[in-house]
Short mmCIF file of C-alpha atoms in Angstrom, two decimals:
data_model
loop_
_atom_site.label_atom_id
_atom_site.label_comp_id
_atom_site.label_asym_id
_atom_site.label_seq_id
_atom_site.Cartn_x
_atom_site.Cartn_y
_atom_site.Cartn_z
CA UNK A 1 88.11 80.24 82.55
CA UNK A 2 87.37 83.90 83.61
CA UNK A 3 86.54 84.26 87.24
CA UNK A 4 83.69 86.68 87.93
CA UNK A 5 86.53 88.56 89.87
CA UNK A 6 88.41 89.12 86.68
CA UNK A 7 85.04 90.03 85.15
CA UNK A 8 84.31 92.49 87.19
CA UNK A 9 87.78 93.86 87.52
CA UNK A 10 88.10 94.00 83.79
CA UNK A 11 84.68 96.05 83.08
CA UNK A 12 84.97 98.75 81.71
CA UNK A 13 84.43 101.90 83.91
CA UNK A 14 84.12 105.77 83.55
CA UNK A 15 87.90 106.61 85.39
CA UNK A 16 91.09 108.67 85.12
CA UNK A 17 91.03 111.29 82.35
CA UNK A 18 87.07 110.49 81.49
CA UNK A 19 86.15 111.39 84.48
CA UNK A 20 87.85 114.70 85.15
CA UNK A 21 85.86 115.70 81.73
CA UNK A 22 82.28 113.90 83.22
CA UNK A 23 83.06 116.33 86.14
CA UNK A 24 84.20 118.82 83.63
CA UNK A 25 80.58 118.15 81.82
CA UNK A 26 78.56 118.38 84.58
CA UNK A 27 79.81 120.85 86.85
CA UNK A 28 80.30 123.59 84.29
CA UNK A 29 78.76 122.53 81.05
CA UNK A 30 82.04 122.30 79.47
CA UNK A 31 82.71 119.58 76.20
CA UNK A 32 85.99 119.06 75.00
CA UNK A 33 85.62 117.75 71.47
CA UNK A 34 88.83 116.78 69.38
CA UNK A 35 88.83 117.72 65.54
CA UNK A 36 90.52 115.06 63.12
CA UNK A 37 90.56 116.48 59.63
CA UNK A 38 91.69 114.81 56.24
CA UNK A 39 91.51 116.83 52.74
CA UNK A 40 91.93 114.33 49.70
CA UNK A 41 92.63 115.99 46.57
CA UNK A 42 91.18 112.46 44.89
CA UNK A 43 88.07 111.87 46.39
CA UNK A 44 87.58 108.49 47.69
CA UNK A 45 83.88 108.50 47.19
CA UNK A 46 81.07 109.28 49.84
CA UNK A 47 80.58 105.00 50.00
CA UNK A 48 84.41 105.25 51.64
CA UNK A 49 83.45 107.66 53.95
CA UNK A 50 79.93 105.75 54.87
CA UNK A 51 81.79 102.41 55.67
CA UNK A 52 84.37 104.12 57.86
CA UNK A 53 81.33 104.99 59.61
CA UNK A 54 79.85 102.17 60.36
CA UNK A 55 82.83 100.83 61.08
CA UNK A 56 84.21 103.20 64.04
CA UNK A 57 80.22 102.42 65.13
CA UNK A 58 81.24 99.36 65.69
CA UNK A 59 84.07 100.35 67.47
CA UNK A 60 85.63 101.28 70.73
CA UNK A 61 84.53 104.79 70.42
CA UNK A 62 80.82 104.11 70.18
CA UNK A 63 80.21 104.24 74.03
CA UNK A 64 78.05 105.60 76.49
CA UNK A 65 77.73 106.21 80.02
CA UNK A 66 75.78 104.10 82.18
CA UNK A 67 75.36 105.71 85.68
CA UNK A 68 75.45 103.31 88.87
CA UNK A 69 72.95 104.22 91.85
CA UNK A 70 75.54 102.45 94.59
CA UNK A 71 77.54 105.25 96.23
CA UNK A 72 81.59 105.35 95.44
CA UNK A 73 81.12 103.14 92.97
CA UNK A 74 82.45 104.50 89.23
CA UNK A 75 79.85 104.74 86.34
CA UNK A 76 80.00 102.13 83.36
CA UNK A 77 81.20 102.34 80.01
CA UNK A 78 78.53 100.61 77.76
CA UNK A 79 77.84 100.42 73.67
CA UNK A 80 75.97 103.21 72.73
CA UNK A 81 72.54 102.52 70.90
CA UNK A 82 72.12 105.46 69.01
CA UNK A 83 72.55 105.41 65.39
CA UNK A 84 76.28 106.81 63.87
CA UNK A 85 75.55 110.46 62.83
CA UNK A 86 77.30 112.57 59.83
CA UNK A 87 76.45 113.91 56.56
CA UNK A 88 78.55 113.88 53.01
CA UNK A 89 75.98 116.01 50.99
CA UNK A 90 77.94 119.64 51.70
CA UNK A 91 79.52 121.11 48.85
CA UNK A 92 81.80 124.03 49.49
CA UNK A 93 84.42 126.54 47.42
CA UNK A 94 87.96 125.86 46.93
CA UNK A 95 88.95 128.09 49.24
CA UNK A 96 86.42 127.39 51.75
CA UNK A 97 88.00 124.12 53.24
CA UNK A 98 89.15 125.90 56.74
CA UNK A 99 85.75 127.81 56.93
CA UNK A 100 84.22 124.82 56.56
CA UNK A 101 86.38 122.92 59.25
CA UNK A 102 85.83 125.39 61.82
CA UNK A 103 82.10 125.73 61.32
CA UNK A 104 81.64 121.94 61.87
CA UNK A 105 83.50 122.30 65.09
CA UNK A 106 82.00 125.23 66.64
CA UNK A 107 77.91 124.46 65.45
CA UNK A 108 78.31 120.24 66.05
CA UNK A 109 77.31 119.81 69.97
CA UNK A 110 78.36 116.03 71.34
CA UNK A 111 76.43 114.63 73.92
CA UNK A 112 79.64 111.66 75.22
CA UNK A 113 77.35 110.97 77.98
CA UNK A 114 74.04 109.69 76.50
CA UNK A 115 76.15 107.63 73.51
CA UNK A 116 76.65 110.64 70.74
CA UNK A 117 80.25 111.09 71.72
CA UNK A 118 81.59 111.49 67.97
CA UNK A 119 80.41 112.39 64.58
CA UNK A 120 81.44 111.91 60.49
CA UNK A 121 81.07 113.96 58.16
CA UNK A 122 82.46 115.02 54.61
CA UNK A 123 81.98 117.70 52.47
CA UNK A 124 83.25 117.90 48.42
CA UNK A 125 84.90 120.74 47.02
CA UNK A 126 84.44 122.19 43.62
CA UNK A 127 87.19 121.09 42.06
CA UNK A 128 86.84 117.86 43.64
CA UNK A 129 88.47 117.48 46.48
CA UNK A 130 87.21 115.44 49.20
CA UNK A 131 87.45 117.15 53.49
CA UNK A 132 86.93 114.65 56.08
CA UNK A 133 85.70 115.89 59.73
CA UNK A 134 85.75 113.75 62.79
CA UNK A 135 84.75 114.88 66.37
CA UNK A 136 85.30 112.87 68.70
CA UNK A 137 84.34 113.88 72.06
CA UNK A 138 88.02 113.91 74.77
CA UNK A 139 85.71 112.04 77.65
CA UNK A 140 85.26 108.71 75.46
CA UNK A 141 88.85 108.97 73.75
CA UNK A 142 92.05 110.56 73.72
CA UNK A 143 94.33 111.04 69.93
CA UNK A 144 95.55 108.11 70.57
CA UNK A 145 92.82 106.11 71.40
CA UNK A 146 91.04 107.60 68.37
CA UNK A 147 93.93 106.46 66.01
CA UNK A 148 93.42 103.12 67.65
CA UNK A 149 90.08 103.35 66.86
CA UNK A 150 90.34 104.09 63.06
CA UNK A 151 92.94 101.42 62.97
CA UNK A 152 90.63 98.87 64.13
CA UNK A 153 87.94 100.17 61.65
CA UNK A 154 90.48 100.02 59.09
CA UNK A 155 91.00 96.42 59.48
CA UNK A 156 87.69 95.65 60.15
CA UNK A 157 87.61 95.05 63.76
CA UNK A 158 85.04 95.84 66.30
CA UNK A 159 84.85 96.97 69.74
CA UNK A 160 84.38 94.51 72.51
CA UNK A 161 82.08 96.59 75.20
CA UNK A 162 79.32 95.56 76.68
CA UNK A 163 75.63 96.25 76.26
CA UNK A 164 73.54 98.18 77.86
CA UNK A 165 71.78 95.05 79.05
CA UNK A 166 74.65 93.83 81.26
CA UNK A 167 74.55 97.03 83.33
CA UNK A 168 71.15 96.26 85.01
CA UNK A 169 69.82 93.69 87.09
CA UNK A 170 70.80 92.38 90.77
CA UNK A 171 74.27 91.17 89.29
CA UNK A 172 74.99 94.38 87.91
CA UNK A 173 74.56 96.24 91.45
CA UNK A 174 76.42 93.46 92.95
CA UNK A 175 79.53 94.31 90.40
CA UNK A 176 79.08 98.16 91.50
CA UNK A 177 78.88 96.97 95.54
CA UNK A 178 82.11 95.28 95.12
CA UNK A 179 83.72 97.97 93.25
CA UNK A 180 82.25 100.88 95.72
CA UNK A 181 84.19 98.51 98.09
CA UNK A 182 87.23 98.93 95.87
CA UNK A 183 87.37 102.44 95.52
CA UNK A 184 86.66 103.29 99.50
CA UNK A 185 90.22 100.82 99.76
CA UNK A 186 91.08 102.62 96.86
CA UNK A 187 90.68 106.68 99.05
CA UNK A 188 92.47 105.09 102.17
CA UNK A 189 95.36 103.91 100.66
CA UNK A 190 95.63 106.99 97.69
CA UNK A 191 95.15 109.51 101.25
CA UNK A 192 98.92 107.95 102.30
CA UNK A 193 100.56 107.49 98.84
CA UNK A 194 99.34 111.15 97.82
CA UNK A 195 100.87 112.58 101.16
CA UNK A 196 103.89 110.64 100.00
CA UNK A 197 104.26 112.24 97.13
CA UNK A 198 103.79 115.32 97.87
CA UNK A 199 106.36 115.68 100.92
CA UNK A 200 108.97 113.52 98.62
CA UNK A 201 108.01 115.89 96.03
CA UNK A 202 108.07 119.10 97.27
CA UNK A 203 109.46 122.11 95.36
CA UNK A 204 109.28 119.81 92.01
CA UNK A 205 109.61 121.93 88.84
CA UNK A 206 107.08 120.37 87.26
CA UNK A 207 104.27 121.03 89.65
CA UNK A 208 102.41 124.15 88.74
CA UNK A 209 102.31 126.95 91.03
CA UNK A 210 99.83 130.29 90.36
CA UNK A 211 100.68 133.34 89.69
CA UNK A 212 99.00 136.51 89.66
CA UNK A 213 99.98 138.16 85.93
CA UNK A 214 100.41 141.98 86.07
CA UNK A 215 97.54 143.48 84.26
CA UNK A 216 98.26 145.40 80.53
CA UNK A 217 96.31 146.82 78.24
CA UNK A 218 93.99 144.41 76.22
CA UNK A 219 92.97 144.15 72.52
CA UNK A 220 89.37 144.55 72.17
CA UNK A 221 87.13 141.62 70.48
CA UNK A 222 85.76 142.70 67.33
CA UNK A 223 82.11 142.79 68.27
CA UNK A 224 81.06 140.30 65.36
CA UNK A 225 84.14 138.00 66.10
CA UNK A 226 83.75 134.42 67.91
CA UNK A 227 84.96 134.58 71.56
CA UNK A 228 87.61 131.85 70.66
CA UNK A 229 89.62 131.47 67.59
CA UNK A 230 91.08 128.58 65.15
CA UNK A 231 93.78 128.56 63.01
CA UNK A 232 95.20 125.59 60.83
CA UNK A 233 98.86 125.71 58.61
CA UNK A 234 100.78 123.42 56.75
CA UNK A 235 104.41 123.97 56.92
CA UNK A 236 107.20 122.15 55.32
CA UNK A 237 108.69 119.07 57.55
CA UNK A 238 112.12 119.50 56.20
CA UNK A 239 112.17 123.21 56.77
CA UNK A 240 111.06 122.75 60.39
CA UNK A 241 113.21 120.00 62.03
CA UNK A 242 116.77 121.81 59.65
CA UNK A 243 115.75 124.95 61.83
CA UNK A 244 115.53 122.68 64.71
CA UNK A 245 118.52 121.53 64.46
CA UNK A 246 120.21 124.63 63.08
CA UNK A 247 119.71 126.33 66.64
CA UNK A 248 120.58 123.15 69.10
CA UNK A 249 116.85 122.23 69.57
CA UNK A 250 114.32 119.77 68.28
CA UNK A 251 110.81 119.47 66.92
CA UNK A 252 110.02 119.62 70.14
CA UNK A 253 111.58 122.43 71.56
CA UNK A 254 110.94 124.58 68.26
CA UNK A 255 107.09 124.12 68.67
CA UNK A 256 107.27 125.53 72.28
CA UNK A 257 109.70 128.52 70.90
CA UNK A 258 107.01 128.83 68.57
CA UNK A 259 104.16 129.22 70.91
CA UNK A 260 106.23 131.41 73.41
CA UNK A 261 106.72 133.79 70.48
CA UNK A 262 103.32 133.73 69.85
CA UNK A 263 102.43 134.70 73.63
CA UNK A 264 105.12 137.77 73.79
CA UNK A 265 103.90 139.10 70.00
CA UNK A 266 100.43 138.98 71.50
CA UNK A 267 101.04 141.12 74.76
CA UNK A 268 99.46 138.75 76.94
CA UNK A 269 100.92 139.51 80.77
CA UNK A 270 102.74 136.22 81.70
CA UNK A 271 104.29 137.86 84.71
CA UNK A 272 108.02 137.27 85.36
CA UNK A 273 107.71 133.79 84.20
CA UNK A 274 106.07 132.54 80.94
CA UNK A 275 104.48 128.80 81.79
CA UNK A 276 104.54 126.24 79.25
CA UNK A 277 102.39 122.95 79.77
CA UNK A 278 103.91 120.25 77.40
CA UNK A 279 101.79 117.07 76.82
CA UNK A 280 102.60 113.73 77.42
CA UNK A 281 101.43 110.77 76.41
CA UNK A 282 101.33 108.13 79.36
CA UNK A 283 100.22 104.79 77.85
CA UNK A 284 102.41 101.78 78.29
CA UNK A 285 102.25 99.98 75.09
CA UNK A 286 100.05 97.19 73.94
CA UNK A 287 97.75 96.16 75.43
CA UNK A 288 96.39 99.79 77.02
CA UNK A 289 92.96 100.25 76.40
CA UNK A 290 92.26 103.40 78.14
CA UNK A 291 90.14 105.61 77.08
CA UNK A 292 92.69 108.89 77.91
CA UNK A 293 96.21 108.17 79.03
CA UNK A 294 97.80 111.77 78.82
CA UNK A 295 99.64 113.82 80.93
CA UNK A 296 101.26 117.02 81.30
CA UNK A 297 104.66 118.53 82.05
CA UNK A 298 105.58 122.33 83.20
CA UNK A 299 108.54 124.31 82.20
CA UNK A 300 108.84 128.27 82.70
CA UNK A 301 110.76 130.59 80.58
CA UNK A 302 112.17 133.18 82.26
CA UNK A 303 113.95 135.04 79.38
CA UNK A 304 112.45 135.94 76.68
CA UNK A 305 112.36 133.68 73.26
CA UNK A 306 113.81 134.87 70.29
CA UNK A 307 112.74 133.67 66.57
CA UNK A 308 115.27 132.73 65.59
CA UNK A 309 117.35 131.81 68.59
CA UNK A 310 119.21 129.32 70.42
CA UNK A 311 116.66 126.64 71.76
CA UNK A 312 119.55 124.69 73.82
CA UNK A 313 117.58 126.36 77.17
CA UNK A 314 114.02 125.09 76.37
CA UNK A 315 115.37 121.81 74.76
CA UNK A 316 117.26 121.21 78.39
CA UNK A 317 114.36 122.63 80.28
CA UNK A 318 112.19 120.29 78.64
CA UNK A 319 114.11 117.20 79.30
CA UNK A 320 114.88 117.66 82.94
CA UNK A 321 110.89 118.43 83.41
CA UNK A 322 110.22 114.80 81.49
CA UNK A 323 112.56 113.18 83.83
CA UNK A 324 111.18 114.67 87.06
CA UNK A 325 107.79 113.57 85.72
CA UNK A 326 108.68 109.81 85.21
CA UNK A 327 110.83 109.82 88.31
CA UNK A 328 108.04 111.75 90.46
CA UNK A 329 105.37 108.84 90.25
CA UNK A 330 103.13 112.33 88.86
CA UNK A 331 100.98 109.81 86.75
CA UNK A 332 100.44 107.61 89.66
CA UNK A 333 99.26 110.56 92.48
CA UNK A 334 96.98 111.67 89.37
CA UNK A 335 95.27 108.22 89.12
CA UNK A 336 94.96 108.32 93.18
CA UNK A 337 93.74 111.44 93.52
CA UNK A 338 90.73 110.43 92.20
CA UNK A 339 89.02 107.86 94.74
CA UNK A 340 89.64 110.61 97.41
CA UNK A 341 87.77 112.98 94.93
CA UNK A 342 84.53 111.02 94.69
CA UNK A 343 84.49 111.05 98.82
CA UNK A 344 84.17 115.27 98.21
CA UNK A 345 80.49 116.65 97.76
CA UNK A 346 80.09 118.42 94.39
CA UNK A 347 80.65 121.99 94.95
CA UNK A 348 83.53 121.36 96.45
CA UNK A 349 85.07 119.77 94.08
CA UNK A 350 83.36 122.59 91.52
CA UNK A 351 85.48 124.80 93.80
CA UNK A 352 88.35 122.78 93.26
CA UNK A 353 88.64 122.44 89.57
CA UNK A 354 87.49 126.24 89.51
CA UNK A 355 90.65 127.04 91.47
CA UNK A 356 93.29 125.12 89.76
CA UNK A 357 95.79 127.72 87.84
CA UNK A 358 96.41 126.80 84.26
CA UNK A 359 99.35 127.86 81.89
CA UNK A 360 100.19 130.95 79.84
CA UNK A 361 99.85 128.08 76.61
CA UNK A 362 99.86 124.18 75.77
CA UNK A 363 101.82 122.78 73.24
CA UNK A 364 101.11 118.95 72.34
CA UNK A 365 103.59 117.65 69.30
CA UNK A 366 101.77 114.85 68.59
CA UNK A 367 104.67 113.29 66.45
CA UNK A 368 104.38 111.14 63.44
CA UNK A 369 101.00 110.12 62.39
CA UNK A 370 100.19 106.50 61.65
CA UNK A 371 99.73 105.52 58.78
CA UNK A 372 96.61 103.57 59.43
CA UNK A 373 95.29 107.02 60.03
CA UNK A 374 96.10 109.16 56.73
CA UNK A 375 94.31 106.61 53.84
CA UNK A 376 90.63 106.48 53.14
CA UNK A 377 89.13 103.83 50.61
CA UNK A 378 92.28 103.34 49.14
CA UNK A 379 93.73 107.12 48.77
CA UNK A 380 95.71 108.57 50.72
CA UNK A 381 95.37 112.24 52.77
CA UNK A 382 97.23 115.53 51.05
CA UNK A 383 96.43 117.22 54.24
CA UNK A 384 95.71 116.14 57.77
CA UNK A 385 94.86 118.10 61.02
CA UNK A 386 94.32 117.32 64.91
CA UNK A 387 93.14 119.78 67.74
CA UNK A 388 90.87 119.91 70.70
CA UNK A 389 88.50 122.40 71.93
CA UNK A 390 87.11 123.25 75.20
CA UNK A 391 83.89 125.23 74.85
CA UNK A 392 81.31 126.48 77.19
CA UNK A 393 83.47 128.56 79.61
CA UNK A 394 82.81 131.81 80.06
CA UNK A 395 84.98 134.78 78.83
CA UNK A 396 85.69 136.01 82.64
CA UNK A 397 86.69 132.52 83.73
CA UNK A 398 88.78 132.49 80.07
CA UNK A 399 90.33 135.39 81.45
CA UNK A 400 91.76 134.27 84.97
CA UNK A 401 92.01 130.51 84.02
CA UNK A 402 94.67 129.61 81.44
CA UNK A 403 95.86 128.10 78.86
CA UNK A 404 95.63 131.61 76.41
CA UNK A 405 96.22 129.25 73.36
CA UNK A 406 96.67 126.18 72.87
CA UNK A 407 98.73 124.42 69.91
CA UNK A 408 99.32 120.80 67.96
CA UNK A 409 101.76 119.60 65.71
CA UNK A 410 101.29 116.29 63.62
CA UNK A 411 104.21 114.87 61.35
CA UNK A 412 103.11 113.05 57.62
CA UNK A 413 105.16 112.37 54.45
CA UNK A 414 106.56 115.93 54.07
CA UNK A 415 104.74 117.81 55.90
CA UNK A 416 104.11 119.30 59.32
CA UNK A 417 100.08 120.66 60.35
CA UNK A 418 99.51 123.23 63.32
CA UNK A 419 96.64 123.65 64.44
CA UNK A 420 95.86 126.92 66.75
CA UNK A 421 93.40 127.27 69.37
CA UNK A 422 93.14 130.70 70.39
CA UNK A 423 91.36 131.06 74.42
CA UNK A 424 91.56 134.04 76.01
CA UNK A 425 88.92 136.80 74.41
CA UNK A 426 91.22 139.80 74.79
CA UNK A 427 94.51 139.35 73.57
CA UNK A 428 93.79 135.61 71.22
CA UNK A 429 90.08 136.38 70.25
CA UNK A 430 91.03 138.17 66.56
CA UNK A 431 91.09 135.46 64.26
CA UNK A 432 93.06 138.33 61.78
CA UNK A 433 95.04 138.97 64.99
CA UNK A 434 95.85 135.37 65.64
CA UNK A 435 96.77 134.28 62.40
CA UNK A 436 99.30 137.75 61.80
CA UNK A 437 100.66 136.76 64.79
CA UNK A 438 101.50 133.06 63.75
CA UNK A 439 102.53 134.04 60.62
CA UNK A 440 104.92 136.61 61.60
CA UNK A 441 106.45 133.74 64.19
CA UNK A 442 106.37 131.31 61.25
CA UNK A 443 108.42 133.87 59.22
CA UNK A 444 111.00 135.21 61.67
CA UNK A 445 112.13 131.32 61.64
CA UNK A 446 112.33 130.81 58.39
CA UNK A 447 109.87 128.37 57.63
CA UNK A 448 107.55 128.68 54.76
CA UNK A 449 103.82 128.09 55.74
CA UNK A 450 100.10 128.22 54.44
CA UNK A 451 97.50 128.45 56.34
CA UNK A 452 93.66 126.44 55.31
#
């Protein structure tokens, strides 16, 4: 039997990664929704599309936050009781399949914390073909949580958290008491092992360190042009990991040469060091049921990348900063930072976040897809596509606070999709711009490519 100890240890609670975007939310109105598209060239029906949707409502990513009144204590993850959202009635032109994909990202708003964190929807080409959105908002679930997620729906499985209900009441704001009492044990002990770390630690590589880029000459914003830009292309998986290998790298370090190239085509100041943040995906194997479980690794380039060229430096670079990072306990001052945070009024921790230097671009190879994640009533996906956003910061803050672009890479049958997030207005905020430069990087190594 379950002791109410275990209970409330086991509830699920708004922490780690979902709370750095809660803060994220409510400090500077910023969402971070991530974009899962599918194109089937054999449509499997709209009634394929509407079960999947009641489904994932069932699910793990149907949540909302419940807010606790007892100081220190962390909010509650509940069920949401809002109805699943999404429409399949669009119909759109052949060639109107990215258009269409980046319109339902930019003009769908998600609202994670009141329990409309994600959204369906479909639209049919003419000549038949069946696009898939899903946004899914990064606070209530991270990629791989959301593959988890469609897994489960999949199969048929539903979610297992709690209702509203069980939030309220005198038992409920004895849970949160004892948990307050948690987390103040919780800032004690994270004050010593974060001072640890960080003496043990000092002068790590991957630790990021600001810089002050020397100023050049911007490219102006077309004045009818979005602020931000989005690019998706398909390019062949056997073309990309020969090249790879060709020039002593791997899919891993040929996506960052990619997105360095990118950066020095643009003319984006990176100061004597270009800074590459490479994700990295923390979770421990079955069972880990958090909602985001990713972290990040640094590496600077110091030389400039060549397309082609030999990717031995950025394939060793990346491997000693991967070591560091599991050696470093990185993950584990992360997680502790975050009791001492909640001790912090808000605008100092605004001031905090505000102030923390971000790099010249992101690259996150999110490897092979599942299968579990490419079929839809039976037929499987021609194309497939993951990204994330982060909207509602300004252009000046865009301008001072990196990443400049961000970048994904996901692996099915024989193909490889990137998907391109261009942030910073001046030198990534011409879609034409954007997607010459990614095509001329694309070409220089050889790799045949078509964008959506």
């Amino acid at each position: 039997m379950t002791s109410w100890y275990e209970r409330v240890s086991a509830m699920p609670r708004v922490t780690g990664g979902d709370e750095a975007y809660l803060l994220a939310e409510e400090l500077f109105g910023l969402n971070a929704p991530m974009h899962f598209v599918w194109v089937f060239d054999r449509d499997p029906g709209v009634p394929a599309v509407q079960q999947l949707r009641a489904r994932l409502a069932a699910g793990s990513i149907h949540r909302a936050v419940h807010r606790t009144r007892v100081p220190m204590a962390r909010h509650r993850w509940v069920r949401s009781h809002l109805p699943a959202v999404g429409s399949d009635t669009d119909r759109i032109g052949d060639d109107e399949v990215g258009t269409w994909a980046d319109a339902h990202v930019r003009d769908t708003t998600l609202r994670p914390i009141d329990g409309a964190g994600w959204q369906l929807d479909s639209a049919l080409t003419s000549d038949g073909r069946r696009v898939v959105s899903l946004l899914v908002s990064h606070m209530i679930a991270d990629g791989q949580g959301v593959y988890r997620a469609l897994a489960a729906a999949h199969a048929g499985n539903s979610g297992a958290l709690p209702d509203p209900v069980s939030a309220r009441g005198a038992r409920a704001v004895t849970e949160d008491v004892v948990d307050a009492g948690r987390q103040l044990a919780a800032a004690a002990s994270s004050l010593r092992i974060v001072l640890r770390e960080a003496w043990r630690n000092r002068g790590s590589t991957t630790a990021p360190a600001p810089t002050s880029p020397v100023p050049s000459a911007p490219r102006p914003v077309p004045s009818d042009g979005p602020e931000t830009t989005l690019a998706i292309v398909n390019v062949d998986r056997g073309q990309w990991h020969a090249r790879a290998r060709e020039h002593g790298g791997t899919a891993n370090s040929l996506f960052t040469a990619l997105l360095a190239g990118v950066v020095q085509r643009s003319g984006y100041p990176t100061g004597p060091e270009l800074r590459v943040c490479i994700a990295v995906d923390n979770r421990a194997g079955e069972p880990d049921e958090r909602a985001n479980a990713s972290g990040g690794v640094w590496i600077r380039l110091s030389d400039r990348v060549d397309a082609p060229g030999p990717l031995g430096g950025i394939r060793a670079l990346s491997k000693q900063a991967f070591v560091e990072y599991a050696q470093s306990g990185a993950e584990q001052v992360a997680d502790n930072l975050q009791p001492i945070v909640r001790l912090l009024p808000r605008r100092l921790i605004a001031r905090m976040m505000a102030g923390i230097a971000g790099p010249d671009t992101t690259v996150s190879n999110l490897g092979v897809a599942p299968e579990t994640a490419l079929g839809l009533g039976g037929v499987h996906a021609n194309s497939f596509a993951i990204r994330a956003l982060m909207q509602g910061m300004p252009a000046e803050r865009r301008r001072i606070q990196g990443p400049a672009i961000a970048a994904w890479a996901v692996e099915y049958d024989e193909r490889i999709t990137l998907t391109f997030f261009g942030i910073h207005p001046d030198h990534f905020g011409d879609p034409e711009l954007v997607r010459k430069l990614i095509a001329e990087q694309l070409s220089s190594w050889r790799l045949d490519h078509e964008f959506w």
